[in-house]
Amino acid sequence: MALTKKQPRSKFYELLQGQVHNEFNASQQYIALAVWFDNEDLPQLAKHFYKQAKEERNHAMALVQYMMDTDHHVEIPGTGEVRNDFSDVAELVQLALDQEKEVAADIKTLAKAARAEDDYQGEQFMQWFLKEQVEEVAQMDSLLKIVRRSNGNLFDVEAFLHRESVGDGGEDPTMPPVAGGTI
């Protein structure tokens, strides 16, 4: 049985494939943060970052589904290096904020590439991710501020996360379809 020929890759699709790697890597990094918090008996922080890990995985799989839906070849990449050693909570949350800012810049680059190539479907697809990154950066920035204001009293941070349910808005019905379904 002959395989069907896939669409040629544009710059947008090359960047999209690279973003699949970035999202999977972000997921792995968030798992490392969650495990660190779990080992420190900080259940709300651990829960928050386990949830973030699932969210990043779902983002990667939404990109995969889009590439399949648009008849493009998809390669599932390995992930990059994951940092596991930290000295304090602010360091972990700062890493997460930096990671979200980096992803936001990558998403903007993807949207620009789609627009430059007159790929209107690709540009429209990226709109959800642009909105999502505004929320992700704001959420991580707020968490970092709370951690810093706590002056080392992590029970205050735990109480804040429990009370405010940061980032726990439930499933977003506007999220693009996810290959294999969301987890």
Short mmCIF file of C-alpha atoms in Angstrom, two decimals:
data_model
loop_
_atom_site.label_atom_id
_atom_site.label_comp_id
_atom_site.label_asym_id
_atom_site.label_seq_id
_atom_site.Cartn_x
_atom_site.Cartn_y
_atom_site.Cartn_z
CA MET A 1 0.00 0.00 0.00
CA ALA A 2 1.47 3.35 -1.03
CA LEU A 3 1.63 6.17 1.49
CA THR A 4 0.03 9.45 0.53
CA LYS A 5 2.33 12.33 -0.21
CA LYS A 6 2.28 15.00 2.49
CA GLN A 7 2.27 18.76 1.98
CA PRO A 8 5.68 20.41 1.48
CA ARG A 9 6.99 22.13 4.56
CA SER A 10 6.93 25.89 4.76
CA LYS A 11 8.81 27.97 7.33
CA PHE A 12 5.62 28.06 9.40
CA TYR A 13 5.41 24.26 9.49
CA GLU A 14 9.09 23.91 10.32
CA LEU A 15 8.57 26.30 13.24
CA LEU A 16 5.41 24.43 14.23
CA GLN A 17 7.36 21.16 14.34
CA GLY A 18 9.97 22.87 16.52
CA GLN A 19 7.22 24.14 18.81
CA VAL A 20 6.01 20.58 19.37
CA HIS A 21 9.48 19.91 20.84
CA ASN A 22 9.31 23.10 22.94
CA GLU A 23 5.91 22.20 24.39
CA PHE A 24 6.96 18.65 25.26
CA ASN A 25 10.14 20.00 26.84
CA ALA A 26 8.12 22.54 28.86
CA SER A 27 5.90 19.68 30.04
CA GLN A 28 8.91 17.69 31.22
CA GLN A 29 10.36 20.73 32.99
CA TYR A 30 7.06 21.30 34.79
CA ILE A 31 7.06 17.67 35.91
CA ALA A 32 10.54 18.22 37.38
CA LEU A 33 9.28 21.31 39.24
CA ALA A 34 6.21 19.44 40.49
CA VAL A 35 8.33 16.55 41.76
CA TRP A 36 10.63 18.99 43.56
CA PHE A 37 7.61 20.58 45.28
CA ASP A 38 6.19 17.14 46.09
CA ASN A 39 9.48 16.15 47.72
CA GLU A 40 9.36 19.33 49.80
CA ASP A 41 5.81 18.51 51.02
CA LEU A 42 4.26 21.47 49.22
CA PRO A 43 1.15 19.82 47.76
CA GLN A 44 -0.53 22.90 46.26
CA LEU A 45 2.60 23.97 44.39
CA ALA A 46 3.13 20.37 43.25
CA LYS A 47 -0.49 20.11 42.07
CA HIS A 48 -0.17 23.42 40.21
CA PHE A 49 2.92 22.30 38.29
CA TYR A 50 1.61 18.78 37.57
CA LYS A 51 -1.39 20.51 36.01
CA GLN A 52 0.91 22.83 34.04
CA ALA A 53 2.79 19.77 32.75
CA LYS A 54 -0.44 18.24 31.44
CA GLU A 55 -1.42 21.53 29.85
CA GLU A 56 1.89 21.82 27.97
CA ARG A 57 1.56 18.23 26.78
CA ASN A 58 -1.94 19.02 25.51
CA HIS A 59 -0.58 22.07 23.69
CA ALA A 60 2.00 19.88 21.94
CA MET A 61 -0.68 17.41 20.93
CA ALA A 62 -2.93 20.21 19.63
CA LEU A 63 -0.06 21.27 17.35
CA VAL A 64 0.33 17.64 16.26
CA GLN A 65 -3.40 17.37 15.50
CA TYR A 66 -3.29 20.58 13.44
CA MET A 67 -0.37 19.31 11.38
CA MET A 68 -2.16 16.01 10.78
CA ASP A 69 -5.39 17.85 9.88
CA THR A 70 -3.50 19.97 7.34
CA ASP A 71 -1.81 16.91 5.83
CA HIS A 72 1.72 17.63 7.06
CA HIS A 73 4.26 15.10 8.23
CA VAL A 74 4.65 15.06 12.02
CA GLU A 75 7.68 13.90 13.94
CA ILE A 76 7.38 13.33 17.66
CA PRO A 77 10.64 14.65 19.12
CA GLY A 78 12.56 13.81 22.22
CA THR A 79 12.82 16.50 24.84
CA GLY A 80 15.78 18.63 25.77
CA GLU A 81 17.58 19.00 29.04
CA VAL A 82 15.46 19.28 32.17
CA ARG A 83 16.70 21.03 35.26
CA ASN A 84 16.07 19.17 38.53
CA ASP A 85 18.21 20.91 41.16
CA PHE A 86 17.06 24.09 42.84
CA SER A 87 17.81 26.00 45.99
CA ASP A 88 14.60 27.90 46.67
CA VAL A 89 10.99 28.25 45.56
CA ALA A 90 11.43 31.63 43.86
CA GLU A 91 14.09 30.08 41.63
CA LEU A 92 11.63 27.43 40.41
CA VAL A 93 8.83 29.88 39.72
CA GLN A 94 11.25 32.28 37.99
CA LEU A 95 12.33 29.42 35.71
CA ALA A 96 8.66 28.75 34.91
CA LEU A 97 8.02 32.45 34.18
CA ASP A 98 11.08 32.63 31.92
CA GLN A 99 9.93 29.48 30.14
CA GLU A 100 6.44 30.95 29.56
CA LYS A 101 7.92 34.19 28.21
CA GLU A 102 10.09 32.18 25.82
CA VAL A 103 7.08 30.18 24.61
CA ALA A 104 5.13 33.44 24.15
CA ALA A 105 7.92 34.77 21.92
CA ASP A 106 7.94 31.49 19.96
CA ILE A 107 4.17 31.68 19.44
CA LYS A 108 4.45 35.26 18.15
CA THR A 109 7.14 34.11 15.71
CA LEU A 110 4.83 31.33 14.52
CA ALA A 111 1.94 33.75 13.99
CA LYS A 112 4.22 36.12 12.06
CA ALA A 113 5.50 33.28 9.87
CA ALA A 114 1.96 32.16 9.04
CA ARG A 115 0.99 35.73 8.16
CA ALA A 116 4.12 36.27 6.04
CA GLU A 117 3.29 33.11 4.06
CA ASP A 118 -0.37 34.09 3.59
CA ASP A 119 -1.31 30.97 5.55
CA TYR A 120 -4.62 32.26 6.86
CA GLN A 121 -5.58 28.97 8.47
CA GLY A 122 -2.23 28.76 10.25
CA GLU A 123 -2.54 32.36 11.42
CA GLN A 124 -6.05 31.73 12.72
CA PHE A 125 -4.90 28.55 14.49
CA MET A 126 -2.18 30.50 16.30
CA GLN A 127 -4.67 33.03 17.71
CA TRP A 128 -5.72 30.68 20.52
CA PHE A 129 -2.08 30.12 21.49
CA LEU A 130 -1.40 33.88 21.53
CA LYS A 131 -4.29 34.38 23.96
CA GLU A 132 -3.19 31.41 26.04
CA GLN A 133 0.36 32.73 26.44
CA VAL A 134 -0.88 36.08 27.74
CA GLU A 135 -2.70 34.14 30.47
CA GLU A 136 0.24 31.83 31.17
CA VAL A 137 2.77 34.65 31.56
CA ALA A 138 0.40 36.69 33.76
CA GLN A 139 -0.35 33.66 35.94
CA MET A 140 3.33 32.79 36.47
CA ASP A 141 4.21 36.44 37.10
CA SER A 142 1.51 36.62 39.79
CA LEU A 143 2.72 33.41 41.40
CA LEU A 144 6.28 34.72 41.51
CA LYS A 145 5.08 37.94 43.18
CA ILE A 146 3.19 35.91 45.81
CA VAL A 147 6.25 33.73 46.46
CA ARG A 148 8.46 36.80 46.91
CA ARG A 149 5.93 38.56 49.18
CA SER A 150 5.67 35.47 51.37
CA ASN A 151 9.26 36.09 52.61
CA GLY A 152 9.88 32.37 52.85
CA ASN A 153 6.56 31.45 54.49
CA LEU A 154 5.53 28.80 52.00
CA PHE A 155 2.34 28.08 53.93
CA ASP A 156 1.11 31.46 52.69
CA VAL A 157 1.90 30.45 49.10
CA GLU A 158 0.17 27.09 49.59
CA ALA A 159 -2.90 28.82 51.06
CA PHE A 160 -2.96 31.30 48.18
CA LEU A 161 -2.88 28.51 45.58
CA HIS A 162 -5.56 26.56 47.41
CA ARG A 163 -7.79 29.60 47.86
CA GLU A 164 -7.32 31.21 44.45
CA SER A 165 -7.09 28.06 42.31
CA VAL A 166 -4.56 29.79 40.07
CA GLY A 167 -4.73 28.45 36.56
CA ASP A 168 -7.56 26.08 37.42
CA GLY A 169 -10.22 27.44 35.12
CA GLY A 170 -11.13 23.97 33.89
CA GLU A 171 -11.05 22.86 30.27
CA ASP A 172 -11.16 25.60 27.68
CA PRO A 173 -13.87 24.78 25.13
CA THR A 174 -12.15 27.06 22.59
CA MET A 175 -8.89 25.07 22.68
CA PRO A 176 -8.02 23.48 19.34
CA PRO A 177 -8.52 19.70 19.11
CA VAL A 178 -5.84 17.60 20.79
CA ALA A 179 -4.52 14.41 19.15
CA GLY A 180 -5.62 11.51 21.32
CA GLY A 181 -7.72 13.80 23.53
CA THR A 182 -6.72 15.98 26.45
CA ILE A 183 -5.32 14.50 29.61
#
